[in-house]
PDB file of C-alpha atoms in Angstrom:
ATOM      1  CA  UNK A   1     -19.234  31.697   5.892  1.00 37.00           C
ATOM      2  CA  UNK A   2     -22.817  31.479   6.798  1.00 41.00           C
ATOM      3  CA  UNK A   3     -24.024  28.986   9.885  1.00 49.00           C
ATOM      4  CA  UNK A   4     -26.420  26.155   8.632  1.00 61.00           C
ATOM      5  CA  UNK A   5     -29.542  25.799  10.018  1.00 72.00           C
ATOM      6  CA  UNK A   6     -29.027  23.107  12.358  1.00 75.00           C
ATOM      7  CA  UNK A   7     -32.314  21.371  13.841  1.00 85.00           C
ATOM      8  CA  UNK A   8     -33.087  21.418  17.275  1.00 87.00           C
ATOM      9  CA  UNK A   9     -31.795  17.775  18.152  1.00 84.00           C
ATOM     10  CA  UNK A  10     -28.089  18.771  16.295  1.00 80.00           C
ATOM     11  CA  UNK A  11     -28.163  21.799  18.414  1.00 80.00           C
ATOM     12  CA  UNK A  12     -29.074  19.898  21.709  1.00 85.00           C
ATOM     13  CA  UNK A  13     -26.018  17.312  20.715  1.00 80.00           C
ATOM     14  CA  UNK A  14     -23.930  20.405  20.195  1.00 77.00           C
ATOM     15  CA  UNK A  15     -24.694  21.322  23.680  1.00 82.00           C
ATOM     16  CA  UNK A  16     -24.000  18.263  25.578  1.00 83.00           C
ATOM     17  CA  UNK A  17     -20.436  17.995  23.341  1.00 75.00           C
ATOM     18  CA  UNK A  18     -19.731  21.607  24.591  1.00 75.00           C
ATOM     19  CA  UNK A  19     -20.582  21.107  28.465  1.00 80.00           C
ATOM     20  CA  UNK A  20     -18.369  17.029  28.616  1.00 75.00           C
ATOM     21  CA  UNK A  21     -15.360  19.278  26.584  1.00 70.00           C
ATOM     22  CA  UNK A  22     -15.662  22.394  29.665  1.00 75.00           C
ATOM     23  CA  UNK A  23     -16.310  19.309  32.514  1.00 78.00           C
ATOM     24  CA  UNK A  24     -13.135  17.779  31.168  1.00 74.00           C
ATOM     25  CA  UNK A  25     -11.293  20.890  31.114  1.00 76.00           C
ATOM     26  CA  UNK A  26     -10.345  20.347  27.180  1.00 70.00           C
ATOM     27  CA  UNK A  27      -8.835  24.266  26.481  1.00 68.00           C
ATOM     28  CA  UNK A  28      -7.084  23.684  23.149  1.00 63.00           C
ATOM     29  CA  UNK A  29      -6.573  21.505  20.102  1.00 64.00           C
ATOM     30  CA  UNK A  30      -4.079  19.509  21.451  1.00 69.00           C
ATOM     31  CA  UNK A  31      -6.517  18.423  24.932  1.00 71.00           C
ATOM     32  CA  UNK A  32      -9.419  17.227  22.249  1.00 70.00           C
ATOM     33  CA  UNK A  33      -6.634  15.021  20.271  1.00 72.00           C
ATOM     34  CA  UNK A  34      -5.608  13.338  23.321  1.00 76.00           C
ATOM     35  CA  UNK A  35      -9.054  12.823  24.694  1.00 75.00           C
ATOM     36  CA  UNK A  36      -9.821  11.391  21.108  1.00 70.00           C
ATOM     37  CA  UNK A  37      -7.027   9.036  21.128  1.00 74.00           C
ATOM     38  CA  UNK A  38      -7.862   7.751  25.020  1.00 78.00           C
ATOM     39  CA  UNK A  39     -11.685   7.312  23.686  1.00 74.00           C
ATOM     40  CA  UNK A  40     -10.694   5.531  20.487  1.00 72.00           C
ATOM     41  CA  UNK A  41      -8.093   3.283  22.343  1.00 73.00           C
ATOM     42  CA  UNK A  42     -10.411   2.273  25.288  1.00 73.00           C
ATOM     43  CA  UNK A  43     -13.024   1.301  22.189  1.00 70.00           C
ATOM     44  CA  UNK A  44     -10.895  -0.789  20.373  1.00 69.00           C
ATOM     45  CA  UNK A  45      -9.439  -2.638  23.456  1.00 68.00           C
ATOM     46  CA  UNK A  46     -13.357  -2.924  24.722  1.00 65.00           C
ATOM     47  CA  UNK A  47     -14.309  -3.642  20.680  1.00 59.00           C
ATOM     48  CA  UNK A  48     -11.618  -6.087  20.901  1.00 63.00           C
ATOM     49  CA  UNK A  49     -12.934  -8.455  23.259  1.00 66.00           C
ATOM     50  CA  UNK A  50     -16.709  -7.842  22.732  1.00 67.00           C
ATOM     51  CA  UNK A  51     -19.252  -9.639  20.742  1.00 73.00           C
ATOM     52  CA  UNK A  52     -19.793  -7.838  17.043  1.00 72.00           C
ATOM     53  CA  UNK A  53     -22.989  -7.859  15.623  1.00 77.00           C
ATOM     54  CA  UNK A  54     -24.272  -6.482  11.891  1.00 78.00           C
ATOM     55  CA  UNK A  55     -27.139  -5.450  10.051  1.00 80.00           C
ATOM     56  CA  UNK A  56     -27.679  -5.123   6.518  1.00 78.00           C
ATOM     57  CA  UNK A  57     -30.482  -3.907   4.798  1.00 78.00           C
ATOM     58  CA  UNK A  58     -32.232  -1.184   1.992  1.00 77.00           C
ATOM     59  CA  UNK A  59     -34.277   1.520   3.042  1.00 75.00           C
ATOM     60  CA  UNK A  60     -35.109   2.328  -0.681  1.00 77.00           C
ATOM     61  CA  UNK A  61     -38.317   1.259  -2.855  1.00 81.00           C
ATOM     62  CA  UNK A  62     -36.709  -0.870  -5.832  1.00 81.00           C
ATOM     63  CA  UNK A  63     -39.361  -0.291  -8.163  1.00 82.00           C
ATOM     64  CA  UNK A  64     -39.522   3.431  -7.217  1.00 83.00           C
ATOM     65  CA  UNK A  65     -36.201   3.503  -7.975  1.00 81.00           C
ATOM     66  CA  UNK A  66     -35.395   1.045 -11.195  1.00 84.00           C
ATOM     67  CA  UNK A  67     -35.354   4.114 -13.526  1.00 83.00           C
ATOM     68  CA  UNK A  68     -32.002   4.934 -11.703  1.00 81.00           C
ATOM     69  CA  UNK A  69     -30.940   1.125 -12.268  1.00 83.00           C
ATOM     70  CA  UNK A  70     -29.648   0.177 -15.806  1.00 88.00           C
ATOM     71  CA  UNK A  71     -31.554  -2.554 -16.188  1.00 90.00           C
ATOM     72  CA  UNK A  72     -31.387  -4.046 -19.834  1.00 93.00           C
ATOM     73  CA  UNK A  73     -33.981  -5.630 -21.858  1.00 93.00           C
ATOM     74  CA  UNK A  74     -33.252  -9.180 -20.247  1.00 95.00           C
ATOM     75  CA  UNK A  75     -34.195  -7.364 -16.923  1.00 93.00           C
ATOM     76  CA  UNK A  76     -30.727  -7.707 -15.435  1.00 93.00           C
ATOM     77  CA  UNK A  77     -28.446  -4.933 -13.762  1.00 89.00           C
ATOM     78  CA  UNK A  78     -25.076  -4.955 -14.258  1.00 87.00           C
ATOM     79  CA  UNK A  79     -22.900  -5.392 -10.764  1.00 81.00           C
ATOM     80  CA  UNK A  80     -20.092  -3.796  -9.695  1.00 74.00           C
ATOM     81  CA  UNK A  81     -17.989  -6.144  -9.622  1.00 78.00           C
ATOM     82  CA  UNK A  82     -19.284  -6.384 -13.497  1.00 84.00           C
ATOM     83  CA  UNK A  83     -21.260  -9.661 -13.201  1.00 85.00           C
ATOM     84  CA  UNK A  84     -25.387  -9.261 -13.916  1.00 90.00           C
ATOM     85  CA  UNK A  85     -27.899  -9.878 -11.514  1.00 88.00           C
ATOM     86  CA  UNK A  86     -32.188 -10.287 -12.433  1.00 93.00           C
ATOM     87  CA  UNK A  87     -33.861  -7.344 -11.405  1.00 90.00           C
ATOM     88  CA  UNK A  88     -35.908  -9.792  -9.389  1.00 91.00           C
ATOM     89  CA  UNK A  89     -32.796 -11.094  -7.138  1.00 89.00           C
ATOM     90  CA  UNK A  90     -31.455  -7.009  -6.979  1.00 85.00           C
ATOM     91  CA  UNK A  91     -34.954  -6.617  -5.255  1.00 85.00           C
ATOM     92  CA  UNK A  92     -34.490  -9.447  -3.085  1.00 83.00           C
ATOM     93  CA  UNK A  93     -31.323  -9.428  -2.153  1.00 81.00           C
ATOM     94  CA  UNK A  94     -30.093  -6.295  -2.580  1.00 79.00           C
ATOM     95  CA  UNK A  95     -28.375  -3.998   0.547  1.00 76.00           C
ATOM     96  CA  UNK A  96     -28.239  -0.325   0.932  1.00 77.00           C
ATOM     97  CA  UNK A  97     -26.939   0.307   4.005  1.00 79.00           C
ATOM     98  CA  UNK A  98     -24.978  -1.891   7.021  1.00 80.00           C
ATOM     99  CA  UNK A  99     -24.799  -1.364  10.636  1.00 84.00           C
ATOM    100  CA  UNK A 100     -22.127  -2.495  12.934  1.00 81.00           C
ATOM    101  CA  UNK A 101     -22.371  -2.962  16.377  1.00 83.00           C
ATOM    102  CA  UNK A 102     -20.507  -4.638  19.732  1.00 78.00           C
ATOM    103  CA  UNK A 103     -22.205  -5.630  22.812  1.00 80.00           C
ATOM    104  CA  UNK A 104     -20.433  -4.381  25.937  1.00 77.00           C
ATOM    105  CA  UNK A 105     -20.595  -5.949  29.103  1.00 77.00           C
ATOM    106  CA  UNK A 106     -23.823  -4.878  29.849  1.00 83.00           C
ATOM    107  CA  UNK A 107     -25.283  -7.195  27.028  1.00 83.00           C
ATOM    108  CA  UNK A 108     -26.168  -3.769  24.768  1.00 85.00           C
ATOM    109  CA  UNK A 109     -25.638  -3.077  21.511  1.00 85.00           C
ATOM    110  CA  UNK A 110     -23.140   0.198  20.740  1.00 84.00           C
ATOM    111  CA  UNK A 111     -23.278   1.259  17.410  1.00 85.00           C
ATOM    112  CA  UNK A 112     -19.807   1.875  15.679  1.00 81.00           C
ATOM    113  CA  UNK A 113     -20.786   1.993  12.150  1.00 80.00           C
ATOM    114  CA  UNK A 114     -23.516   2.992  10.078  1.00 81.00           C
ATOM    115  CA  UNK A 115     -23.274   3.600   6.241  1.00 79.00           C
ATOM    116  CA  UNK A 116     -25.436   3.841   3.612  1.00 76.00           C
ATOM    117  CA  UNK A 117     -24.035   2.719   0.659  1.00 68.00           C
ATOM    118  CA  UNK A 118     -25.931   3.342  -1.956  1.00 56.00           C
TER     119      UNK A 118
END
């Protein structure tokens, strides 16, 4: 199987990932597991007590994009939840994408989720 051509910052992130796994002495399958678990447990128990914050939003141009939308001749969309919205509100209130984050005890924001949902 080929390698994709990775960009310059994905092979800088590879990097850094490589050098924390040798500092950490990680040497098989079963080291990276464990450090996974530790990280994801010390998260949650930090998530757990920490503020969360979100962010929704589009990062799409409606009206570039209302060809892909079946709008219908009353200019409504049909939801997914099967209830129809105006094309006006879709435009308005619409959401593409949503963030998650928790502040740690620093008072910064840590990402933990970012999906685009569209």
């Amino acid at each position: 199987m080929a390698r994709k051509n990775r960009t310059p910052e994905e092979n800088a992130r590879r990097e850094k990932i490589r050098e924390l796994l040798q500092m950490a002495n990680i040497c098989s399958m079963d080291d990276i597991q464990n450090l996974f678990k530790e990280t994801i447990a010390e998260f949650m128990e930090n998530g757990l007590e920490a503020e969360l914050d979100d962010e929704l939003g589009y990062n799409i141009d409606y009206e570039d994009e209302k060809e892909s939308f079946e709008v219908d001749e009353a200019d409504t969309v049909e939801l997914v939840n099967g209830e129809r919205m105006p094309w006006e509100q879709v435009k308005r209130d619409g959401i593409d994408y949503i963030a998650l984050y928790y502040v740690n005890e620093k008072g910064q924001q840590v990402q933990i989720l970012d999906a685009e949902l569209a």
